[in-house]
Short mmCIF file of N, CA and C in Angstrom, two decimals:
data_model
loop_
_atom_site.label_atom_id
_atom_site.label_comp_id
_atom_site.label_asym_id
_atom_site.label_seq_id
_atom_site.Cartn_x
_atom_site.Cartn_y
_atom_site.Cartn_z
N UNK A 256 51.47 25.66 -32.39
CA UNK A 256 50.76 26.24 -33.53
C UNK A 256 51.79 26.69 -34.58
N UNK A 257 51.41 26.44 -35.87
CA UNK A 257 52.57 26.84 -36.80
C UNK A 257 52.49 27.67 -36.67
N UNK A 258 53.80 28.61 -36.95
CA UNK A 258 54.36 30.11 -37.43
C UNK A 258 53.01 30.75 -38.42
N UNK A 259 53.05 29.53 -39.51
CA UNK A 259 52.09 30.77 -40.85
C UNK A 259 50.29 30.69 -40.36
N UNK A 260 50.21 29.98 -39.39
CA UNK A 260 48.31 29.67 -38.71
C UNK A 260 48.57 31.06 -37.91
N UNK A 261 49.52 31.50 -37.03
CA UNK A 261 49.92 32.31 -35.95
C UNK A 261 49.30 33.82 -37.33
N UNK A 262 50.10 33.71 -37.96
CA UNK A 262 50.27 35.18 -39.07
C UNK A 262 48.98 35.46 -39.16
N UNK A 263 48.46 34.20 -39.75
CA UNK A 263 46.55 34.15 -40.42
C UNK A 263 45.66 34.83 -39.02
N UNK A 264 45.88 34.63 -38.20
CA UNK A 264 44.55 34.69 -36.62
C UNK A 264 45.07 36.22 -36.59
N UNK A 265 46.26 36.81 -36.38
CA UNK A 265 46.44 38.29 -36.16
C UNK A 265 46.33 38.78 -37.86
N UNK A 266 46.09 38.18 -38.83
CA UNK A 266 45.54 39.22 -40.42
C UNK A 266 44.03 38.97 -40.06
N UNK A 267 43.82 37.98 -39.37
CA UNK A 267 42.01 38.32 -39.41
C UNK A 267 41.43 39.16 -38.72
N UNK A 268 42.45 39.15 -37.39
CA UNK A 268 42.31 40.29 -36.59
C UNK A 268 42.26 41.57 -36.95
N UNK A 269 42.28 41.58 -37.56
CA UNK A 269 43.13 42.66 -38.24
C UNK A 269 43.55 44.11 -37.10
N UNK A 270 44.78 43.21 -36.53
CA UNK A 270 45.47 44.11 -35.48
C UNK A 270 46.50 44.06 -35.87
N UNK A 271 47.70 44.89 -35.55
CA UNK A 271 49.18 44.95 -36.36
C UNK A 271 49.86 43.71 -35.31
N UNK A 272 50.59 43.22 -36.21
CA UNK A 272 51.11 41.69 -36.01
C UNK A 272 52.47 42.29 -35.46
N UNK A 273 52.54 42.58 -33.81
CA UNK A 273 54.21 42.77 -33.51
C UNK A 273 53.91 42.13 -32.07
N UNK A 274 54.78 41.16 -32.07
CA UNK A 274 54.79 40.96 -30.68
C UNK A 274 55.53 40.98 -29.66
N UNK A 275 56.99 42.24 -30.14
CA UNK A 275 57.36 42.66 -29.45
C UNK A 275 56.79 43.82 -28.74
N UNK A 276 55.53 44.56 -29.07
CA UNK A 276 54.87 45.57 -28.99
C UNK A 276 53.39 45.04 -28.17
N UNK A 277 53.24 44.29 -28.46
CA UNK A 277 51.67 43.84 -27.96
C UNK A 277 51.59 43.00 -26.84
N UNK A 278 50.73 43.76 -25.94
CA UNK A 278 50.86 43.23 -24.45
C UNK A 278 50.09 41.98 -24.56
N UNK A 279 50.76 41.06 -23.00
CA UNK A 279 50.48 39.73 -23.24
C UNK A 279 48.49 39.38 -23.24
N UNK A 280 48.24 40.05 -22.56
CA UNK A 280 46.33 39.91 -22.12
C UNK A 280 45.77 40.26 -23.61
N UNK A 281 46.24 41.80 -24.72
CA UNK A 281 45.95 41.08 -25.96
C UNK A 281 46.22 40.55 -26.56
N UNK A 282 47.58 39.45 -26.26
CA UNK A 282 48.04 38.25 -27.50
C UNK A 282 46.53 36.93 -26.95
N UNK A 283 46.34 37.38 -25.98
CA UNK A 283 45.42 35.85 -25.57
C UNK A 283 43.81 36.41 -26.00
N UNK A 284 43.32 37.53 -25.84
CA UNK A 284 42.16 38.19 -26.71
C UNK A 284 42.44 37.84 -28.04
N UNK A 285 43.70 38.36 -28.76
CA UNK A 285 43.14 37.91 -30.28
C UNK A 285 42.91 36.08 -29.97
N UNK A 286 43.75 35.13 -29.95
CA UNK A 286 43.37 33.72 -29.67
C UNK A 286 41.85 33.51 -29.41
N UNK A 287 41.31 34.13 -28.03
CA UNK A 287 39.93 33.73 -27.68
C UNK A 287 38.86 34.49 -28.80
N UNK A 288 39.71 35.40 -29.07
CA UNK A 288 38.24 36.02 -30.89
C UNK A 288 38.79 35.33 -31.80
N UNK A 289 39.48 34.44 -32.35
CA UNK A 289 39.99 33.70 -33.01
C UNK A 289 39.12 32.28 -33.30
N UNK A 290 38.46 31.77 -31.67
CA UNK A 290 38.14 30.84 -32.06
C UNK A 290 38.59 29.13 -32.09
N UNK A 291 40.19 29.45 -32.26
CA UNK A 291 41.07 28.59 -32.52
C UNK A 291 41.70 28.14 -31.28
N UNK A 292 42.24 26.56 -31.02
CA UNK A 292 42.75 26.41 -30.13
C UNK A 292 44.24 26.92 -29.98
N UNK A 293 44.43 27.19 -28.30
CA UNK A 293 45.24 27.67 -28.29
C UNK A 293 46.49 26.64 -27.76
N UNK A 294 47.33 26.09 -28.54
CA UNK A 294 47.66 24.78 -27.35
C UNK A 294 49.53 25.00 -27.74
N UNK A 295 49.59 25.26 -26.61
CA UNK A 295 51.14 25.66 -26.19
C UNK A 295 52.35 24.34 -26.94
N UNK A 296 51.84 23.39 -26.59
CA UNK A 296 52.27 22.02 -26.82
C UNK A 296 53.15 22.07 -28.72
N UNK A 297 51.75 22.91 -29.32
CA UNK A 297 51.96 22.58 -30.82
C UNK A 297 52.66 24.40 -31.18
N UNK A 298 53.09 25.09 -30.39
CA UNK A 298 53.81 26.32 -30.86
C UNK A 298 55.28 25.77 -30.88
N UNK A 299 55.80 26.50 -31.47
CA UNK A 299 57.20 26.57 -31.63
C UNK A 299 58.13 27.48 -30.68
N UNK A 300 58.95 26.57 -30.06
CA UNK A 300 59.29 26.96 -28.93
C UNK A 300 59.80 28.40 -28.93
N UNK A 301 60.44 28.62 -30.03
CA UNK A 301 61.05 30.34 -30.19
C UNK A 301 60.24 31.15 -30.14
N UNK A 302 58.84 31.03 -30.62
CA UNK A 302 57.79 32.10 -30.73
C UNK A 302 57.31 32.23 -29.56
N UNK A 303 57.34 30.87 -28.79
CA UNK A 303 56.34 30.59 -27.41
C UNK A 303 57.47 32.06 -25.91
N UNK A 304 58.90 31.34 -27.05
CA UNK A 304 59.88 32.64 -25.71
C UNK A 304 59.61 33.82 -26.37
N UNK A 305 59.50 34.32 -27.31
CA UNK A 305 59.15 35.81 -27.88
C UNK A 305 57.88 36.07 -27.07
N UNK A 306 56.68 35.45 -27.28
CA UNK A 306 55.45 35.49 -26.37
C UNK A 306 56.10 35.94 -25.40
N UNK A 307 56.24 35.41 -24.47
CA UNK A 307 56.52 35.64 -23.10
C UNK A 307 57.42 36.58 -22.72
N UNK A 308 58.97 37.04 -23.56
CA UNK A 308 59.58 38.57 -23.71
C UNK A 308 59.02 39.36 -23.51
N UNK A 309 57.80 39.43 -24.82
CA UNK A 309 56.62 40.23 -24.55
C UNK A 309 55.69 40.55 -23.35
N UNK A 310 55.52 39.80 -23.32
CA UNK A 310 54.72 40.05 -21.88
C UNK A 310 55.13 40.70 -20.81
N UNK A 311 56.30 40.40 -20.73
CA UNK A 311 57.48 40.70 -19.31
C UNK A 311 56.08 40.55 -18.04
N UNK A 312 55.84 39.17 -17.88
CA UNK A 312 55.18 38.51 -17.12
C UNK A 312 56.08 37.20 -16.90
N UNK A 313 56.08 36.66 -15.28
CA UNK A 313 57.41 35.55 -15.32
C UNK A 313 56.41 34.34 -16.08
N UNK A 314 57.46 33.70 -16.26
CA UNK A 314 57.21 32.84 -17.33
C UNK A 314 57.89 31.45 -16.67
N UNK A 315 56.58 30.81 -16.34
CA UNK A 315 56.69 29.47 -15.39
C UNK A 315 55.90 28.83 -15.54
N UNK A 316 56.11 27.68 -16.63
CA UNK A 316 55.09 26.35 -17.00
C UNK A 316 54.82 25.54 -15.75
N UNK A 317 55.53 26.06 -14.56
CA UNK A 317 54.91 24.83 -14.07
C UNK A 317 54.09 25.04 -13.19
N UNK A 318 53.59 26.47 -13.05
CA UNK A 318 52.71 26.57 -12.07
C UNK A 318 51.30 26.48 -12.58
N UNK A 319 50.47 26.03 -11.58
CA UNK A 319 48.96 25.75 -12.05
C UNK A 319 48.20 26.75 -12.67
N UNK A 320 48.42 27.81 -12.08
CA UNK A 320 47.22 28.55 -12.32
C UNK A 320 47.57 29.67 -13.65
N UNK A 321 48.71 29.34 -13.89
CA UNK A 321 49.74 29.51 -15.10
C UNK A 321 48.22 28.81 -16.42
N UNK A 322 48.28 27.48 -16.54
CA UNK A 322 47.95 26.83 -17.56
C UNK A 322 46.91 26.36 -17.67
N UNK A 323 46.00 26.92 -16.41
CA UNK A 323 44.88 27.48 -16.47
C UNK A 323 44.36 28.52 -17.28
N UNK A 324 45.52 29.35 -17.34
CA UNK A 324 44.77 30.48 -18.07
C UNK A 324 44.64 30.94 -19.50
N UNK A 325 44.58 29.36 -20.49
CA UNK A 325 44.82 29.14 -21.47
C UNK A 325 43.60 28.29 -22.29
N UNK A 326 43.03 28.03 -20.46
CA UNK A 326 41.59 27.27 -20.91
C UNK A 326 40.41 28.02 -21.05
#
């Protein structure tokens, strides 16, 4: 997902846009009130590791139930 689509979904939100601050279960709430797909594939890989900093949840594409939870 581009950088400036990312900006637009958290201004509609209108929740404060930090994602060093914002836990990972509401970065995926704003997405699912968003509407918008959420597809890992089309983020940019730097934002996708900031995501996951954030979270301080391990961070392992390759497990199943991982990328499940995106559907």
């Amino acid at each position: 997902m581009p950088f400036d689509l990312l900006l637009k979904v958290f201004s509609a939100s209108k929740m404060p846009f930090d994602l060093l601050k914002m836990p990972f279960d509401l970065l995926l709430k704003v997405f699912s009130a968003s509407k918008m797909p959420f597809d890992l594939l089309k983020m940019p890989f730097d934002l996708l590791l900031k995501v996951f900093s954030a979270s301080k949840m391990p961070f392992d594409l390759l497990k199943p139930q991982f990328a499940f939870s995106f559907k």
